[in-house]
Amino acid sequence: MVWRGSLTLPRPCAVQGTCPARFYLHVEGLTDSALNTLLVGSSSSRPWYRLLEKQAPSFLSRLQAIGQLSADKISIHKISGTDFLANVDISPGQLQFSNVHAKLLGGRHSGSATLDFSSGTPSIHAEGSLDHIALDQ
C-alpha cells in the first residue's frame, strides 16, 4: 500500500495535547485488512481499533491529529466502494470520521462515525445515508 500526502507536526508545543498534528493522506486502495496490518503489524493478532484503547501504551493512544483521508477504492468487510473521502479527528481514546463520502452499491454514501475507546468496552456510533443504491449488488 502506497500512501501519498502530507503531515505537519507542530514543534514546539507548549502544552502537550493542545497542538494536534495535521495531515492529508491518500491511498489508491484501502481495505480493513491492510489498515489492520499497517497499524498493528502483520504478526499481531489484535485488531487495529484496539490501538486506540486507553490501556494500550501505543503512540496512537496518545496521538492528537486532524486531517483528511481519501482513497480511490475502499473495501470494508464485503462492501466495496470508490472515491472515499473523510475528515478525520484523532484524540486520545477516540477516532472520529465526519463528512464521509463514497460511491458504493451503485449509489452514494454520506455520513459520520465515532469509534470510542475511552472506556473498557469499545463502542462505535455511525450514521449516514445511502442514495440511489442497488440492493442486488
GROMACS .gro file of C-alpha atoms in nm:
model
  137
    1MET     CA    1   0.000   0.000   0.000
    2VAL     CA    2   0.145   0.336  -0.104
    3TRP     CA    3   0.035   0.645   0.087
    4ARG     CA    4   0.074   0.996  -0.052
    5GLY     CA    5   0.013   1.321   0.123
    6SER     CA    6   0.144   1.547   0.391
    7LEU     CA    7   0.189   1.552   0.766
    8THR     CA    8   0.259   1.860   0.976
    9LEU     CA    9   0.377   1.816   1.333
   10PRO     CA   10   0.371   2.129   1.549
   11ARG     CA   11   0.705   2.194   1.719
   12PRO     CA   12   0.747   2.311   1.981
   13CYS     CA   13   0.415   2.270   2.156
   14ALA     CA   14   0.398   2.445   2.492
   15VAL     CA   15   0.115   2.229   2.633
   16GLN     CA   16   0.104   1.863   2.534
   17GLY     CA   17  -0.229   1.770   2.380
   18THR     CA   18  -0.315   2.119   2.257
   19CYS     CA   19  -0.119   2.108   1.930
   20PRO     CA   20  -0.267   1.841   1.702
   21ALA     CA   21  -0.078   1.706   1.403
   22ARG     CA   22  -0.239   1.791   1.069
   23PHE     CA   23  -0.247   1.550   0.777
   24TYR     CA   24  -0.379   1.481   0.433
   25LEU     CA   25  -0.338   1.119   0.325
   26HIS     CA   26  -0.441   0.947   0.002
   27VAL     CA   27  -0.412   0.583  -0.098
   28GLU     CA   28  -0.522   0.403  -0.413
   29GLY     CA   29  -0.688   0.115  -0.231
   30LEU     CA   30  -0.786   0.084   0.135
   31THR     CA   31  -0.905  -0.240   0.292
   32ASP     CA   32  -0.979  -0.329   0.651
   33SER     CA   33  -0.708  -0.598   0.647
   34ALA     CA   34  -0.447  -0.361   0.500
   35LEU     CA   35  -0.537  -0.099   0.761
   36ASN     CA   36  -0.501  -0.360   1.034
   37THR     CA   37  -0.158  -0.463   0.902
   38LEU     CA   38  -0.047  -0.101   0.871
   39LEU     CA   39  -0.145  -0.002   1.223
   40VAL     CA   40  -0.084  -0.324   1.416
   41GLY     CA   41   0.169  -0.514   1.206
   42SER     CA   42   0.134  -0.847   1.034
   43SER     CA   43   0.237  -1.059   1.331
   44SER     CA   44  -0.015  -0.918   1.578
   45SER     CA   45  -0.348  -1.080   1.643
   46ARG     CA   46  -0.500  -0.758   1.783
   47PRO     CA   47  -0.740  -0.570   1.556
   48TRP     CA   48  -0.634  -0.217   1.452
   49TYR     CA   49  -0.904  -0.048   1.658
   50ARG     CA   50  -0.754  -0.186   1.981
   51LEU     CA   51  -0.458   0.052   1.938
   52LEU     CA   52  -0.665   0.348   2.050
   53GLU     CA   53  -0.788   0.186   2.370
   54LYS     CA   54  -0.688   0.375   2.680
   55GLN     CA   55  -0.492   0.087   2.834
   56ALA     CA   56  -0.280   0.038   2.521
   57PRO     CA   57   0.051   0.226   2.564
   58SER     CA   58   0.083   0.286   2.192
   59PHE     CA   59   0.172   0.605   2.009
   60LEU     CA   60  -0.177   0.613   1.862
   61SER     CA   61  -0.339   0.606   2.206
   62ARG     CA   62  -0.175   0.943   2.280
   63LEU     CA   63  -0.198   1.095   1.933
   64GLN     CA   64  -0.398   1.407   1.858
   65ALA     CA   65  -0.439   1.477   1.488
   66ILE     CA   66  -0.686   1.623   1.244
   67GLY     CA   67  -0.693   1.586   0.872
   68GLN     CA   68  -0.838   1.424   0.568
   69LEU     CA   69  -0.821   1.068   0.438
   70SER     CA   70  -0.905   0.973   0.081
   71ALA     CA   71  -0.891   0.653  -0.124
   72ASP     CA   72  -0.966   0.571  -0.485
   73LYS     CA   73  -1.107   0.233  -0.376
   74ILE     CA   74  -1.220   0.109  -0.036
   75SER     CA   75  -1.325  -0.235   0.083
   76ILE     CA   76  -1.452  -0.294   0.436
   77HIS     CA   77  -1.567  -0.649   0.502
   78LYS     CA   78  -1.775  -0.738   0.196
   79ILE     CA   79  -1.869  -0.386   0.088
   80SER     CA   80  -1.659  -0.215  -0.178
   81GLY     CA   81  -1.670   0.143  -0.293
   82THR     CA   82  -1.480   0.416  -0.474
   83ASP     CA   83  -1.399   0.783  -0.429
   84PHE     CA   84  -1.378   0.764  -0.048
   85LEU     CA   85  -1.322   1.094   0.135
   86ALA     CA   86  -1.347   1.173   0.506
   87ASN     CA   87  -1.237   1.429   0.761
   88VAL     CA   88  -1.062   1.254   1.049
   89ASP     CA   89  -1.016   1.370   1.408
   90ILE     CA   90  -0.795   1.154   1.629
   91SER     CA   91  -0.784   1.223   2.001
   92PRO     CA   92  -0.676   1.003   2.292
   93GLY     CA   93  -0.923   0.717   2.304
   94GLN     CA   94  -1.137   0.837   2.015
   95LEU     CA   95  -1.139   0.830   1.636
   96GLN     CA   96  -1.399   1.042   1.451
   97PHE     CA   97  -1.484   1.036   1.083
   98SER     CA   98  -1.701   1.324   0.960
   99ASN     CA   99  -1.819   1.435   0.619
  100VAL     CA  100  -1.764   1.079   0.495
  101HIS     CA  101  -1.848   1.037   0.127
  102ALA     CA  102  -1.808   0.738  -0.104
  103LYS     CA  103  -1.964   0.578  -0.407
  104LEU     CA  104  -2.092   0.231  -0.322
  105LEU     CA  105  -2.361  -0.015  -0.421
  106GLY     CA  106  -2.422   0.183  -0.739
  107GLY     CA  107  -2.508   0.499  -0.545
  108ARG     CA  108  -2.362   0.738  -0.288
  109HIS     CA  109  -2.299   0.718   0.084
  110SER     CA  110  -2.252   1.013   0.316
  111GLY     CA  111  -2.225   1.005   0.691
  112SER     CA  112  -2.010   1.005   1.001
  113ALA     CA  113  -1.874   0.763   1.260
  114THR     CA  114  -1.718   0.781   1.603
  115LEU     CA  115  -1.509   0.499   1.748
  116ASP     CA  116  -1.473   0.545   2.124
  117PHE     CA  117  -1.209   0.351   2.317
  118SER     CA  118  -1.210   0.562   2.633
  119SER     CA  119  -1.394   0.302   2.843
  120GLY     CA  120  -1.331  -0.069   2.890
  121THR     CA  121  -1.560  -0.166   2.603
  122PRO     CA  122  -1.501  -0.001   2.264
  123SER     CA  123  -1.811   0.148   2.104
  124ILE     CA  124  -1.894   0.260   1.754
  125HIS     CA  125  -2.163   0.512   1.666
  126ALA     CA  126  -2.227   0.561   1.296
  127GLU     CA  127  -2.493   0.737   1.097
  128GLY     CA  128  -2.537   0.818   0.736
  129SER     CA  129  -2.748   0.798   0.428
  130LEU     CA  130  -2.743   0.598   0.107
  131ASP     CA  131  -2.880   0.750  -0.211
  132HIS     CA  132  -2.970   0.569  -0.533
  133ILE     CA  133  -2.818   0.233  -0.432
  134ALA     CA  134  -2.879  -0.100  -0.599
  135LEU     CA  135  -2.957  -0.364  -0.336
  136ASP     CA  136  -2.876  -0.651  -0.570
  137GLN     CA  137  -2.502  -0.564  -0.566
   0.00000   0.00000   0.00000
